[in-house]
Amino acid sequence: LRDSSDFSFSSQTHNRYDSPFSLQHYLNMCVCVCSASSSDEEKESRKKQVRPLFRHFRRIDACLQPREAFRGSDEIFCRVYTPDHSYVTIRSRLSCRVGEILALVKEKLQYSEDQPVLPGNLILVAVTSAGEKAVFRPSDEAVFTTLGVNTHLFACEPSELDSLLPLPEEIHWTPGDSKLHDMSAEEVANQLVVFDWELFSCVHEVEFVCYVFHGEQSRWRPLNLELVLQRCSEVQHWVATEILQCQSLPKRIQLLRKFIKIAALCKQQQDLLSFLAVVLGLDNPAVSRLRLTWEVGRRVFSSRGDPSRNHKSYRDLITSLRPPLIPFTPLLLKDLTFLHESCKTFHGELVNFEKMHKVAEMVRNIRRYRSSQLAMDTETSPSHLQTKAYVRQLQVIDNQNLLFDMSCKLEPKDT
């Protein structure tokens, strides 16, 4: 399990925070606090130096702040791990090149007392919880937002690449009761909707076009859009994680019913992102195979998100809704990608004009979805804040093999 609650902006730069979810998916952020000094005067001096930079990094404060849009110049703190799972914490611009990140890591390692040998040529690698590795090029930019829910950055020499392993906490799980049992479906759904709206509002329409039409060739990455996509993936894995960690069949059935109700409430509030993400989470093979669990909820669930005929039911639904609404972003990108691919082989002016017209129409739709403001919550009761923090700091397992093993332990194949 990996908690994504540690990601936030430098208060020196913007005095604001990123959502905890945002790079759960992708990073483990932390703040290095100086060790205590024997001298009271030295302690006070260090305290004054640290306070301006770190005072806003308490987890609960960061996760309760409204989400604001990313810019490439925003600064973050990031953990970069070494093959033995020790790490250094660097401060970097969000749009920083991989070469610059490695230079910062190398500088930190050179001054580390635990580093007996000076590092040689380093490479930056993303390691998923399933052990998959992706090596970044030195010229790659803004790699932080490309990381998956439980993916971490490692710096190593090329000869050490094969020895990289996921963090121990990413490959083990602990059974237990979900906090959801103590929360109402209405409150959880409300917080999902509010947070999704904050995320979707941060995405500029140009990011959709840039994501599909330019990809890695673009001069800047669609940072905010990538985080919305990660949120969608996170919610799907959250549903599966909560259900599969629950050992009691009656409680598991209660969770199933609650998730079905949460999906229905999100749909009612026109948050189609979380609605379909929850539906897809319930449809995860590790969850859908739980025959004993599903005997109660199958009929209720079967009428939810029908993907047949190119998601016709979803398309009919979204055209009938009035703003504000939150679309299912992956499907928007799928439509744009299809439009892009279908016109790739044609070079006629008429075709290109028609293509531009359709793209412009999709951009206008995205603007229309946000032409009215969603009413944001203002309640500050302890239970409300607890639910809000929970929704913005989801702890998930995104290793499908591990989820399936958990499922088989709950209900063996011969059951």
Short mmCIF file of C-alpha atoms in Angstrom, two decimals:
data_model
loop_
_atom_site.label_atom_id
_atom_site.label_comp_id
_atom_site.label_asym_id
_atom_site.label_seq_id
_atom_site.Cartn_x
_atom_site.Cartn_y
_atom_site.Cartn_z
CA LEU A 1 0.00 0.00 0.00
CA ARG A 2 1.16 3.48 -0.73
CA ASP A 3 -0.33 6.65 0.67
CA SER A 4 -0.09 9.59 -1.73
CA SER A 5 -0.66 12.24 0.85
CA ASP A 6 2.79 13.78 0.80
CA PHE A 7 2.71 15.72 -2.45
CA SER A 8 2.41 19.49 -2.28
CA PHE A 9 3.80 22.72 -3.59
CA SER A 10 6.61 24.73 -2.11
CA SER A 11 5.09 27.48 0.01
CA GLN A 12 7.87 29.80 -1.11
CA THR A 13 6.61 29.49 -4.67
CA HIS A 14 2.85 29.62 -4.49
CA ASN A 15 1.80 29.11 -0.86
CA ARG A 16 -0.62 26.43 -1.99
CA TYR A 17 -0.88 22.66 -2.12
CA ASP A 18 -1.43 19.89 -4.52
CA SER A 19 -3.98 17.28 -3.66
CA PRO A 20 -2.70 14.24 -1.83
CA PHE A 21 -4.09 11.95 -4.44
CA SER A 22 -2.41 13.69 -7.25
CA LEU A 23 0.75 11.73 -7.39
CA GLN A 24 -0.21 8.78 -5.35
CA HIS A 25 -0.03 7.79 -8.18
CA TYR A 26 3.20 8.72 -8.95
CA LEU A 27 5.40 10.06 -6.23
CA ASN A 28 6.27 9.80 -2.62
CA MET A 29 6.94 13.28 -1.46
CA CYS A 30 8.50 14.14 1.84
CA VAL A 31 10.06 16.90 3.83
CA CYS A 32 13.47 16.51 5.38
CA VAL A 33 13.63 18.00 8.85
CA CYS A 34 17.01 18.93 10.22
CA SER A 35 18.23 16.91 13.18
CA ALA A 36 18.06 18.53 16.57
CA SER A 37 20.99 20.64 17.68
CA SER A 38 22.43 20.54 21.16
CA SER A 39 22.35 24.32 21.39
CA ASP A 40 19.01 26.04 22.05
CA GLU A 41 20.16 28.98 20.01
CA GLU A 42 21.04 26.73 17.09
CA LYS A 43 17.67 24.99 17.37
CA GLU A 44 15.82 28.28 17.20
CA SER A 45 17.94 29.40 14.25
CA ARG A 46 17.16 26.24 12.31
CA LYS A 47 13.51 26.47 13.21
CA LYS A 48 13.35 29.93 11.67
CA GLN A 49 15.06 28.71 8.55
CA VAL A 50 12.79 25.70 8.11
CA ARG A 51 9.46 27.27 8.94
CA PRO A 52 8.95 29.37 5.77
CA LEU A 53 9.52 26.37 3.54
CA PHE A 54 7.95 23.50 5.44
CA ARG A 55 5.22 24.90 7.65
CA HIS A 56 2.43 23.96 5.21
CA PHE A 57 3.46 20.37 4.64
CA ARG A 58 1.48 18.68 7.40
CA ARG A 59 -0.54 15.91 5.75
CA ILE A 60 -3.96 16.93 6.99
CA ASP A 61 -3.43 20.58 5.97
CA ALA A 62 -2.26 19.66 2.48
CA CYS A 63 -5.09 17.27 1.70
CA LEU A 64 -7.82 19.65 2.84
CA GLN A 65 -6.70 22.53 0.63
CA PRO A 66 -8.48 23.15 -2.69
CA ARG A 67 -6.68 21.74 -5.69
CA GLU A 68 -5.12 24.31 -8.03
CA ALA A 69 -3.69 23.99 -11.51
CA PHE A 70 -0.12 22.87 -12.11
CA ARG A 71 2.45 24.90 -13.97
CA GLY A 72 5.80 23.61 -15.13
CA SER A 73 7.60 26.14 -12.93
CA ASP A 74 5.96 24.84 -9.74
CA GLU A 75 8.42 23.30 -7.31
CA ILE A 76 8.00 19.99 -5.53
CA PHE A 77 9.84 17.76 -3.11
CA CYS A 78 10.37 14.24 -4.32
CA ARG A 79 11.87 11.04 -2.99
CA VAL A 80 14.24 9.27 -5.35
CA TYR A 81 15.18 5.77 -4.20
CA THR A 82 18.38 3.79 -4.60
CA PRO A 83 18.60 0.00 -5.18
CA ASP A 84 18.82 -0.71 -1.41
CA HIS A 85 15.57 1.27 -0.89
CA SER A 86 17.23 4.15 0.87
CA TYR A 87 16.32 7.51 -0.66
CA VAL A 88 17.27 11.12 -1.07
CA THR A 89 14.82 13.99 -1.16
CA ILE A 90 15.27 16.59 -3.85
CA ARG A 91 13.60 19.90 -4.58
CA SER A 92 12.82 20.30 -8.25
CA ARG A 93 10.68 22.13 -10.76
CA LEU A 94 7.77 20.04 -12.00
CA SER A 95 8.96 20.42 -15.61
CA CYS A 96 12.55 19.54 -14.73
CA ARG A 97 14.50 17.36 -17.18
CA VAL A 98 15.66 13.92 -16.09
CA GLY A 99 19.28 15.01 -16.48
CA GLU A 100 18.73 17.79 -13.94
CA ILE A 101 17.03 15.40 -11.52
CA LEU A 102 19.96 12.99 -11.72
CA ALA A 103 22.40 15.84 -11.11
CA LEU A 104 20.51 16.76 -7.94
CA VAL A 105 20.41 13.14 -6.80
CA LYS A 106 24.14 12.68 -7.46
CA GLU A 107 24.94 15.81 -5.48
CA LYS A 108 22.88 14.54 -2.53
CA LEU A 109 24.53 11.12 -2.66
CA GLN A 110 28.01 12.63 -2.69
CA TYR A 111 27.32 14.28 0.67
CA SER A 112 25.59 11.26 2.20
CA GLU A 113 27.40 9.59 5.08
CA ASP A 114 25.80 6.26 4.13
CA GLN A 115 27.25 6.34 0.61
CA PRO A 116 30.72 4.72 0.81
CA VAL A 117 31.38 4.97 -2.95
CA LEU A 118 30.73 8.00 -5.13
CA PRO A 119 27.96 7.31 -7.67
CA GLY A 120 28.97 6.84 -11.30
CA ASN A 121 26.75 7.37 -14.32
CA LEU A 122 23.17 7.27 -13.06
CA ILE A 123 19.93 6.49 -14.85
CA LEU A 124 16.42 7.33 -13.66
CA VAL A 125 13.96 4.44 -13.58
CA ALA A 126 10.25 4.20 -12.73
CA VAL A 127 9.47 0.96 -10.88
CA THR A 128 5.83 -0.14 -10.49
CA SER A 129 4.43 -2.20 -7.63
CA ALA A 130 4.39 -5.17 -10.01
CA GLY A 131 8.14 -4.81 -10.64
CA GLU A 132 7.88 -3.37 -14.16
CA LYS A 133 10.62 -0.89 -15.04
CA ALA A 134 10.75 2.08 -17.41
CA VAL A 135 14.03 3.89 -18.02
CA PHE A 136 13.79 7.61 -18.71
CA ARG A 137 15.96 9.46 -21.21
CA PRO A 138 18.03 12.40 -19.90
CA SER A 139 16.00 14.77 -22.10
CA ASP A 140 12.59 13.64 -20.77
CA GLU A 141 10.65 16.33 -18.92
CA ALA A 142 7.95 16.44 -16.24
CA VAL A 143 8.26 12.74 -15.44
CA PHE A 144 6.63 13.14 -12.02
CA THR A 145 3.09 13.31 -13.39
CA THR A 146 3.60 10.26 -15.62
CA LEU A 147 4.06 7.92 -12.65
CA GLY A 148 1.39 5.41 -11.76
CA VAL A 149 -0.47 5.18 -8.49
CA ASN A 150 2.19 3.14 -6.70
CA THR A 151 5.17 3.82 -8.95
CA HIS A 152 8.44 5.17 -7.57
CA LEU A 153 11.53 6.79 -9.01
CA PHE A 154 14.86 5.00 -8.63
CA ALA A 155 18.33 6.29 -9.47
CA CYS A 156 20.91 3.61 -10.17
CA GLU A 157 23.84 2.71 -12.36
CA PRO A 158 22.96 0.80 -15.57
CA SER A 159 24.47 -2.40 -14.17
CA GLU A 160 22.04 -2.25 -11.21
CA LEU A 161 18.87 -2.02 -13.32
CA ASP A 162 17.98 -5.71 -13.09
CA SER A 163 18.32 -5.69 -9.31
CA LEU A 164 15.65 -3.01 -8.74
CA LEU A 165 12.64 -4.26 -6.76
CA PRO A 166 9.41 -2.57 -5.61
CA LEU A 167 9.33 -1.23 -2.08
CA PRO A 168 8.43 -3.95 0.47
CA GLU A 169 5.20 -2.18 1.46
CA GLU A 170 4.07 -2.32 -2.17
CA ILE A 171 4.08 -6.13 -2.35
CA HIS A 172 2.50 -6.94 1.01
CA TRP A 173 -1.01 -6.28 2.29
CA THR A 174 -2.74 -6.42 5.63
CA PRO A 175 -6.37 -7.59 5.98
CA GLY A 176 -8.63 -5.26 7.90
CA ASP A 177 -11.93 -3.46 8.12
CA SER A 178 -12.44 -0.50 5.85
CA LYS A 179 -12.91 3.02 7.17
CA LEU A 180 -15.82 3.20 4.75
CA HIS A 181 -17.98 1.26 7.18
CA ASP A 182 -18.10 4.37 9.39
CA MET A 183 -18.86 6.80 6.55
CA SER A 184 -22.12 7.46 4.78
CA ALA A 185 -22.33 6.77 1.05
CA GLU A 186 -23.78 10.26 0.55
CA GLU A 187 -20.82 11.99 2.21
CA VAL A 188 -18.23 9.91 0.34
CA ALA A 189 -19.97 10.57 -2.99
CA ASN A 190 -20.16 14.30 -2.25
CA GLN A 191 -16.43 14.44 -1.54
CA LEU A 192 -15.62 12.47 -4.69
CA VAL A 193 -17.67 14.92 -6.74
CA VAL A 194 -16.08 18.01 -5.17
CA PHE A 195 -12.56 16.70 -5.62
CA ASP A 196 -13.18 15.57 -9.21
CA TRP A 197 -14.54 19.02 -10.01
CA GLU A 198 -11.41 20.65 -8.60
CA LEU A 199 -9.23 18.38 -10.74
CA PHE A 200 -11.27 18.78 -13.92
CA SER A 201 -11.42 22.57 -13.48
CA CYS A 202 -7.61 22.69 -13.50
CA VAL A 203 -7.35 21.14 -16.97
CA HIS A 204 -7.10 23.60 -19.86
CA GLU A 205 -8.88 22.50 -23.03
CA VAL A 206 -5.61 22.71 -24.94
CA GLU A 207 -4.24 19.88 -22.80
CA PHE A 208 -6.72 17.45 -24.37
CA VAL A 209 -5.58 18.34 -27.89
CA CYS A 210 -1.91 18.37 -26.92
CA TYR A 211 -2.19 14.98 -25.20
CA VAL A 212 -3.56 13.27 -28.33
CA PHE A 213 -2.09 15.21 -31.25
CA HIS A 214 1.41 15.91 -29.99
CA GLY A 215 2.13 13.35 -27.27
CA GLU A 216 5.78 13.23 -26.28
CA GLN A 217 6.65 15.71 -29.03
CA SER A 218 4.89 18.56 -27.24
CA ARG A 219 7.08 21.20 -25.63
CA TRP A 220 5.16 20.90 -22.39
CA ARG A 221 3.23 18.00 -20.92
CA PRO A 222 -0.51 18.15 -20.17
CA LEU A 223 0.27 17.93 -16.47
CA ASN A 224 -3.21 18.49 -15.05
CA LEU A 225 -4.90 16.13 -17.51
CA GLU A 226 -2.47 13.35 -16.66
CA LEU A 227 -3.40 13.72 -13.00
CA VAL A 228 -7.11 13.44 -13.80
CA LEU A 229 -6.39 10.19 -15.65
CA GLN A 230 -4.39 8.94 -12.68
CA ARG A 231 -7.29 9.79 -10.38
CA CYS A 232 -9.60 7.70 -12.53
CA SER A 233 -7.22 4.75 -12.24
CA GLU A 234 -6.83 5.35 -8.53
CA VAL A 235 -10.58 5.25 -7.84
CA GLN A 236 -10.89 1.98 -9.75
CA HIS A 237 -8.13 0.36 -7.67
CA TRP A 238 -9.54 1.88 -4.48
CA VAL A 239 -12.83 0.03 -4.98
CA ALA A 240 -11.05 -3.27 -5.56
CA THR A 241 -8.63 -2.74 -2.67
CA GLU A 242 -11.33 -1.95 -0.10
CA ILE A 243 -13.45 -4.95 -1.04
CA LEU A 244 -10.60 -7.45 -1.25
CA GLN A 245 -9.07 -6.39 2.06
CA CYS A 246 -12.34 -7.14 3.84
CA GLN A 247 -12.22 -10.68 5.25
CA SER A 248 -15.79 -10.86 6.55
CA LEU A 249 -18.37 -11.89 3.91
CA PRO A 250 -21.27 -9.90 5.49
CA LYS A 251 -19.09 -6.78 5.70
CA ARG A 252 -17.86 -7.34 2.16
CA ILE A 253 -21.45 -7.46 0.95
CA GLN A 254 -22.13 -4.21 2.83
CA LEU A 255 -19.16 -2.60 1.10
CA LEU A 256 -20.38 -3.82 -2.26
CA ARG A 257 -23.79 -2.28 -1.68
CA LYS A 258 -22.18 0.95 -0.50
CA PHE A 259 -20.02 1.22 -3.61
CA ILE A 260 -23.05 0.63 -5.84
CA LYS A 261 -24.86 3.40 -3.97
CA ILE A 262 -21.82 5.71 -4.24
CA ALA A 263 -21.73 5.14 -8.01
CA ALA A 264 -25.43 5.95 -8.29
CA LEU A 265 -25.03 9.15 -6.24
CA CYS A 266 -22.06 10.29 -8.35
CA LYS A 267 -24.13 9.73 -11.47
CA GLN A 268 -27.01 11.67 -9.93
CA GLN A 269 -24.65 14.60 -9.24
CA GLN A 270 -23.35 14.40 -12.83
CA ASP A 271 -19.87 13.24 -11.88
CA LEU A 272 -19.44 10.67 -14.63
CA LEU A 273 -15.72 10.33 -13.92
CA SER A 274 -16.13 8.75 -10.48
CA PHE A 275 -19.37 7.05 -11.50
CA LEU A 276 -17.70 5.01 -14.24
CA ALA A 277 -14.45 4.62 -12.27
CA VAL A 278 -16.37 2.96 -9.42
CA VAL A 279 -18.26 0.80 -11.92
CA LEU A 280 -14.99 -0.29 -13.54
CA GLY A 281 -13.54 -1.00 -10.09
CA LEU A 282 -16.46 -3.29 -9.29
CA ASP A 283 -15.94 -4.94 -12.67
CA ASN A 284 -12.28 -5.68 -11.89
CA PRO A 285 -11.72 -9.44 -12.54
CA ALA A 286 -10.45 -9.89 -8.99
CA VAL A 287 -13.74 -8.50 -7.65
CA SER A 288 -16.22 -9.79 -10.21
CA ARG A 289 -15.14 -13.42 -9.58
CA LEU A 290 -16.34 -13.24 -5.94
CA ARG A 291 -19.47 -15.32 -6.48
CA LEU A 292 -20.61 -15.40 -2.84
CA THR A 293 -20.16 -11.64 -2.50
CA TRP A 294 -21.98 -10.86 -5.73
CA GLU A 295 -25.05 -13.02 -5.20
CA VAL A 296 -26.68 -10.03 -3.53
CA GLY A 297 -25.59 -7.16 -5.75
CA ARG A 298 -25.35 -8.53 -9.29
CA ARG A 299 -28.79 -7.46 -10.47
CA VAL A 300 -28.42 -3.95 -9.05
CA PHE A 301 -25.01 -3.48 -10.61
CA SER A 302 -25.78 -4.91 -14.05
CA SER A 303 -27.80 -1.85 -15.04
CA ARG A 304 -24.93 0.60 -14.30
CA GLY A 305 -22.28 1.50 -16.93
CA ASP A 306 -23.02 -0.49 -20.10
CA PRO A 307 -20.03 -0.19 -22.49
CA SER A 308 -21.78 -1.83 -25.45
CA ARG A 309 -22.26 -0.07 -28.81
CA ASN A 310 -19.36 2.30 -28.17
CA HIS A 311 -20.72 3.42 -24.79
CA LYS A 312 -24.04 4.48 -26.29
CA SER A 313 -25.79 4.67 -22.92
CA TYR A 314 -23.06 7.02 -21.63
CA ARG A 315 -23.19 9.19 -24.75
CA ASP A 316 -26.97 9.44 -24.58
CA LEU A 317 -26.69 10.37 -20.92
CA ILE A 318 -24.07 13.11 -21.29
CA THR A 319 -25.92 14.84 -24.14
CA SER A 320 -29.00 15.07 -21.93
CA LEU A 321 -27.19 16.70 -18.98
CA ARG A 322 -26.76 20.39 -18.32
CA PRO A 323 -23.61 21.90 -16.80
CA PRO A 324 -21.91 21.68 -14.46
CA LEU A 325 -20.87 18.11 -15.16
CA ILE A 326 -17.69 16.05 -15.05
CA PRO A 327 -17.20 13.82 -18.11
CA PHE A 328 -15.46 10.46 -18.18
CA THR A 329 -12.13 11.85 -19.36
CA PRO A 330 -10.64 8.62 -20.81
CA LEU A 331 -13.56 8.37 -23.24
CA LEU A 332 -13.04 11.97 -24.35
CA LEU A 333 -9.43 11.14 -25.15
CA LYS A 334 -10.48 7.94 -26.91
CA ASP A 335 -12.76 9.95 -29.22
CA LEU A 336 -10.01 12.47 -29.93
CA THR A 337 -7.52 9.70 -30.62
CA PHE A 338 -9.92 7.98 -33.03
CA LEU A 339 -10.45 11.28 -34.82
CA HIS A 340 -6.69 11.83 -35.05
CA GLU A 341 -5.91 8.31 -36.27
CA SER A 342 -8.70 8.24 -38.85
CA CYS A 343 -7.35 11.37 -40.54
CA LYS A 344 -3.65 10.52 -40.36
CA THR A 345 -3.46 9.04 -43.84
CA PHE A 346 -5.36 11.84 -45.53
CA HIS A 347 -3.87 15.15 -46.57
CA GLY A 348 -6.75 16.81 -48.39
CA GLU A 349 -7.78 20.25 -47.26
CA LEU A 350 -11.43 19.22 -46.91
CA VAL A 351 -10.54 16.33 -44.61
CA ASN A 352 -8.27 18.50 -42.48
CA PHE A 353 -10.92 21.20 -42.22
CA GLU A 354 -13.52 18.66 -41.14
CA LYS A 355 -11.08 17.27 -38.59
CA MET A 356 -10.41 20.72 -37.15
CA HIS A 357 -14.13 21.38 -37.01
CA LYS A 358 -14.76 18.21 -34.98
CA VAL A 359 -11.88 18.96 -32.62
CA ALA A 360 -13.21 22.49 -32.10
CA GLU A 361 -16.64 21.05 -31.33
CA MET A 362 -15.17 18.76 -28.67
CA VAL A 363 -13.28 21.67 -27.12
CA ARG A 364 -16.50 23.70 -27.01
CA ASN A 365 -18.21 20.77 -25.25
CA ILE A 366 -15.49 20.69 -22.61
CA ARG A 367 -16.00 24.41 -22.04
CA ARG A 368 -19.75 23.89 -21.85
CA TYR A 369 -19.36 21.25 -19.13
CA ARG A 370 -17.69 23.89 -16.96
CA SER A 371 -19.81 26.89 -17.96
CA SER A 372 -21.54 26.76 -14.58
CA GLN A 373 -19.83 26.43 -11.24
CA LEU A 374 -20.36 23.42 -9.01
CA ALA A 375 -21.54 24.34 -5.52
CA MET A 376 -18.58 23.54 -3.26
CA ASP A 377 -18.90 22.18 0.27
CA THR A 378 -18.17 24.47 3.22
CA GLU A 379 -18.94 22.21 6.18
CA THR A 380 -16.19 21.89 8.78
CA SER A 381 -17.44 19.24 11.22
CA PRO A 382 -14.84 16.64 12.33
CA SER A 383 -16.61 13.76 10.55
CA HIS A 384 -16.87 15.82 7.37
CA LEU A 385 -13.16 16.68 7.41
CA GLN A 386 -12.28 13.06 8.13
CA THR A 387 -14.22 11.89 5.06
CA LYS A 388 -12.72 14.65 2.97
CA ALA A 389 -9.19 13.68 3.98
CA TYR A 390 -9.92 10.00 3.33
CA VAL A 391 -11.23 10.63 -0.20
CA ARG A 392 -8.21 12.76 -1.07
CA GLN A 393 -5.68 10.29 0.35
CA LEU A 394 -6.87 6.96 -1.01
CA GLN A 395 -4.64 4.01 -0.17
CA VAL A 396 -4.75 1.49 -2.99
CA ILE A 397 -3.17 -1.66 -4.35
CA ASP A 398 -2.62 -1.36 -8.10
CA ASN A 399 -0.82 -4.68 -8.62
CA GLN A 400 -3.42 -6.79 -10.42
CA ASN A 401 -1.62 -10.06 -9.62
CA LEU A 402 -1.69 -9.22 -5.91
CA LEU A 403 -5.37 -8.27 -6.10
CA PHE A 404 -6.17 -11.59 -7.75
CA ASP A 405 -4.23 -13.50 -5.06
CA MET A 406 -6.23 -11.66 -2.40
CA SER A 407 -9.45 -12.57 -4.21
CA CYS A 408 -8.55 -16.27 -4.37
CA LYS A 409 -7.81 -16.31 -0.64
CA LEU A 410 -11.24 -14.83 0.09
CA GLU A 411 -13.08 -17.23 -2.18
CA PRO A 412 -10.95 -20.11 -3.54
CA LYS A 413 -11.70 -21.31 -7.06
CA ASP A 414 -13.39 -24.50 -5.83
CA THR A 415 -15.79 -22.58 -3.54
#
